[in-house]
PDB file of C-alpha atoms in Angstrom:
ATOM      1  CA  MET A   1     -69.163   6.358   7.831  1.00  0.00           C
ATOM      2  CA  PHE A   2     -67.066   3.124   8.022  1.00  0.00           C
ATOM      3  CA  LYS A   3     -66.897   2.887   4.444  1.00  0.00           C
ATOM      4  CA  LYS A   4     -65.256   6.338   4.092  1.00  0.00           C
ATOM      5  CA  ARG A   5     -62.701   5.464   6.889  1.00  0.00           C
ATOM      6  CA  TYR A   6     -61.807   2.204   5.162  1.00  0.00           C
ATOM      7  CA  LEU A   7     -61.460   4.049   1.829  1.00  0.00           C
ATOM      8  CA  TYR A   8     -59.238   6.751   3.407  1.00  0.00           C
ATOM      9  CA  ILE A   9     -57.020   4.042   5.007  1.00  0.00           C
ATOM     10  CA  ILE A  10     -56.716   1.950   1.898  1.00  0.00           C
ATOM     11  CA  THR A  11     -55.946   5.157  -0.153  1.00  0.00           C
ATOM     12  CA  MET A  12     -53.059   6.177   2.351  1.00  0.00           C
ATOM     13  CA  PHE A  13     -51.500   2.779   2.089  1.00  0.00           C
ATOM     14  CA  VAL A  14     -51.425   2.899  -1.726  1.00  0.00           C
ATOM     15  CA  PHE A  15     -49.933   6.419  -1.536  1.00  0.00           C
ATOM     16  CA  LEU A  16     -47.397   5.113   0.971  1.00  0.00           C
ATOM     17  CA  PHE A  17     -46.545   2.026  -1.263  1.00  0.00           C
ATOM     18  CA  LEU A  18     -46.106   4.039  -4.410  1.00  0.00           C
ATOM     19  CA  GLY A  19     -44.003   6.520  -2.683  1.00  0.00           C
ATOM     20  CA  SER A  20     -41.546   3.916  -1.287  1.00  0.00           C
ATOM     21  CA  LEU A  21     -41.297   2.215  -4.717  1.00  0.00           C
ATOM     22  CA  LEU A  22     -40.425   5.457  -6.361  1.00  0.00           C
ATOM     23  CA  HIS A  23     -38.033   6.373  -3.440  1.00  0.00           C
ATOM     24  CA  PHE A  24     -36.170   3.038  -3.582  1.00  0.00           C
ATOM     25  CA  SER A  25     -35.845   2.790  -7.390  1.00  0.00           C
ATOM     26  CA  ASP A  26     -33.868   6.085  -7.402  1.00  0.00           C
ATOM     27  CA  VAL A  27     -31.459   4.850  -4.564  1.00  0.00           C
ATOM     28  CA  ASN A  28     -29.579   2.545  -6.844  1.00  0.00           C
ATOM     29  CA  ALA A  29     -29.958   4.575 -10.112  1.00  0.00           C
ATOM     30  CA  GLY A  30     -26.372   6.191  -9.822  1.00  0.00           C
ATOM     31  CA  LYS A  31     -24.580   2.897  -8.863  1.00  0.00           C
ATOM     32  CA  LYS A  32     -22.475   1.106 -11.472  1.00  0.00           C
ATOM     33  CA  LYS A  33     -22.855  -2.572 -11.375  1.00  0.00           C
ATOM     34  CA  ILE A  34     -19.560  -4.507 -11.592  1.00  0.00           C
ATOM     35  CA  PHE A  35     -18.468  -8.086 -11.561  1.00  0.00           C
ATOM     36  CA  VAL A  36     -15.730  -9.281  -9.270  1.00  0.00           C
ATOM     37  CA  CYS A  37     -13.718 -12.365  -8.526  1.00  0.00           C
ATOM     38  CA  TYR A  38     -14.185 -13.777  -5.103  1.00  0.00           C
ATOM     39  CA  TYR A  39     -12.317 -17.000  -5.420  1.00  0.00           C
ATOM     40  CA  CYS A  40      -8.778 -15.491  -5.834  1.00  0.00           C
ATOM     41  CA  LYS A  41      -7.993 -15.047  -2.070  1.00  0.00           C
ATOM     42  CA  ASP A  42      -4.665 -17.006  -2.766  1.00  0.00           C
ATOM     43  CA  CYS A  43      -3.667 -15.409  -5.951  1.00  0.00           C
ATOM     44  CA  GLU A  44      -4.870 -11.900  -5.031  1.00  0.00           C
ATOM     45  CA  CYS A  45      -5.855 -10.888  -8.613  1.00  0.00           C
ATOM     46  CA  ASN A  46      -8.225  -8.313  -7.615  1.00  0.00           C
ATOM     47  CA  PHE A  47     -10.162  -8.732 -10.927  1.00  0.00           C
ATOM     48  CA  GLU A  48     -13.309  -6.708 -11.830  1.00  0.00           C
ATOM     49  CA  ALA A  49     -15.258  -6.056 -15.026  1.00  0.00           C
ATOM     50  CA  ASP A  50     -18.219  -4.263 -16.244  1.00  0.00           C
ATOM     51  CA  LYS A  51     -19.559  -7.602 -17.886  1.00  0.00           C
ATOM     52  CA  PHE A  52     -20.015 -11.051 -16.703  1.00  0.00           C
ATOM     53  CA  GLY A  53     -17.238 -13.533 -17.694  1.00  0.00           C
ATOM     54  CA  LYS A  54     -14.297 -15.385 -16.219  1.00  0.00           C
ATOM     55  CA  CYS A  55     -11.511 -14.089 -13.936  1.00  0.00           C
ATOM     56  CA  VAL A  56      -7.765 -14.333 -14.860  1.00  0.00           C
ATOM     57  CA  CYS A  57      -7.739 -17.443 -12.587  1.00  0.00           C
ATOM     58  CA  GLY A  58     -10.578 -18.940 -14.690  1.00  0.00           C
ATOM     59  CA  GLU A  59     -13.408 -18.789 -12.091  1.00  0.00           C
ATOM     60  CA  PRO A  60     -16.605 -17.009 -12.989  1.00  0.00           C
ATOM     61  CA  LEU A  61     -17.305 -13.484 -11.780  1.00  0.00           C
ATOM     62  CA  LEU A  62     -19.944 -12.726  -9.468  1.00  0.00           C
ATOM     63  CA  PRO A  63     -22.005  -9.459  -9.253  1.00  0.00           C
ATOM     64  CA  SER A  64     -21.042  -7.001  -6.619  1.00  0.00           C
ATOM     65  CA  ASP A  65     -22.258  -3.694  -5.156  1.00  0.00           C
ATOM     66  CA  ARG A  66     -18.935  -2.292  -4.261  1.00  0.00           C
ATOM     67  CA  ARG A  67     -17.352   0.630  -6.125  1.00  0.00           C
ATOM     68  CA  PRO A  68     -15.031   0.071  -8.958  1.00  0.00           C
ATOM     69  CA  ALA A  69     -11.132   0.079  -8.041  1.00  0.00           C
ATOM     70  CA  GLU A  70      -9.467   3.401  -8.680  1.00  0.00           C
ATOM     71  CA  THR A  71      -6.220   1.767  -9.849  1.00  0.00           C
ATOM     72  CA  SER A  72      -5.034  -1.513 -11.337  1.00  0.00           C
ATOM     73  CA  LYS A  73      -1.996  -2.916 -12.695  1.00  0.00           C
ATOM     74  CA  TYR A  74      -3.567  -4.385 -15.801  1.00  0.00           C
ATOM     75  CA  VAL A  75      -6.495  -3.297 -17.915  1.00  0.00           C
ATOM     76  CA  CYS A  76      -8.284  -4.656 -21.053  1.00  0.00           C
ATOM     77  CA  GLY A  77      -5.898  -4.530 -24.104  1.00  0.00           C
ATOM     78  CA  CYS A  78      -8.716  -4.456 -26.770  1.00  0.00           C
ATOM     79  CA  GLY A  79      -8.757  -0.635 -27.033  1.00  0.00           C
ATOM     80  CA  ASP A  80     -11.634   1.725 -27.465  1.00  0.00           C
ATOM     81  CA  GLU A  81     -13.768  -0.730 -29.430  1.00  0.00           C
ATOM     82  CA  CYS A  82     -14.147  -2.851 -26.221  1.00  0.00           C
ATOM     83  CA  ASP A  83     -16.489  -1.973 -23.251  1.00  0.00           C
ATOM     84  CA  CYS A  84     -15.895  -4.737 -20.923  1.00  0.00           C
ATOM     85  CA  GLY A  85     -14.021  -2.677 -18.297  1.00  0.00           C
ATOM     86  CA  SER A  86     -11.825  -5.499 -17.100  1.00  0.00           C
ATOM     87  CA  LYS A  87      -9.120  -4.541 -14.488  1.00  0.00           C
ATOM     88  CA  SER A  88      -6.808  -6.818 -12.458  1.00  0.00           C
ATOM     89  CA  ASP A  89      -3.638  -6.715 -10.468  1.00  0.00           C
ATOM     90  CA  LYS A  90      -2.533 -10.016 -11.990  1.00  0.00           C
ATOM     91  CA  GLU A  91      -1.636 -10.484 -15.714  1.00  0.00           C
ATOM     92  CA  GLY A  92      -3.968 -12.697 -17.700  1.00  0.00           C
ATOM     93  CA  ASN A  93      -6.914 -12.428 -20.054  1.00  0.00           C
ATOM     94  CA  CYS A  94      -9.781 -10.026 -19.764  1.00  0.00           C
ATOM     95  CA  VAL A  95     -13.561 -10.982 -19.986  1.00  0.00           C
ATOM     96  CA  CYS A  96     -13.237 -10.795 -23.926  1.00  0.00           C
ATOM     97  CA  ASP A  97     -10.535 -13.540 -23.528  1.00  0.00           C
ATOM     98  CA  LYS A  98      -7.969 -11.328 -25.057  1.00  0.00           C
ATOM     99  CA  PRO A  99      -4.594 -10.449 -23.205  1.00  0.00           C
ATOM    100  CA  MET A 100      -4.580  -7.622 -20.748  1.00  0.00           C
ATOM    101  CA  LYS A 101      -1.982  -4.901 -20.941  1.00  0.00           C
ATOM    102  CA  GLU A 102      -0.255  -2.878 -18.225  1.00  0.00           C
ATOM    103  CA  ALA A 103      -2.069   0.213 -17.117  1.00  0.00           C
ATOM    104  CA  GLU A 104      -0.724   3.491 -18.061  1.00  0.00           C
ATOM    105  CA  GLY A 105       0.360   5.898 -15.307  1.00  0.00           C
TER     106      GLY A 105
END
């Protein structure tokens, strides 16, 4: 009798554990990971990119869970062949180490 009870309890824990893994893996599935500059408090560059690299102020970017900015003054000037997604409110180089251009619109 005790063996059946322990087997039932262990089975329930396994199902709860697997269910929580499946649930929490879907929570972050729709989020886009971005990299941002946290060092630019004085220069207010507001730099972000889709890839790891350096900010316009030269400091390394850090991963962030926040949403990407809707608007920025400057964007990556590489064109369609680039997918770094660099944006900034301050002029400089993007993650690709090429000059950024003024954003349209």
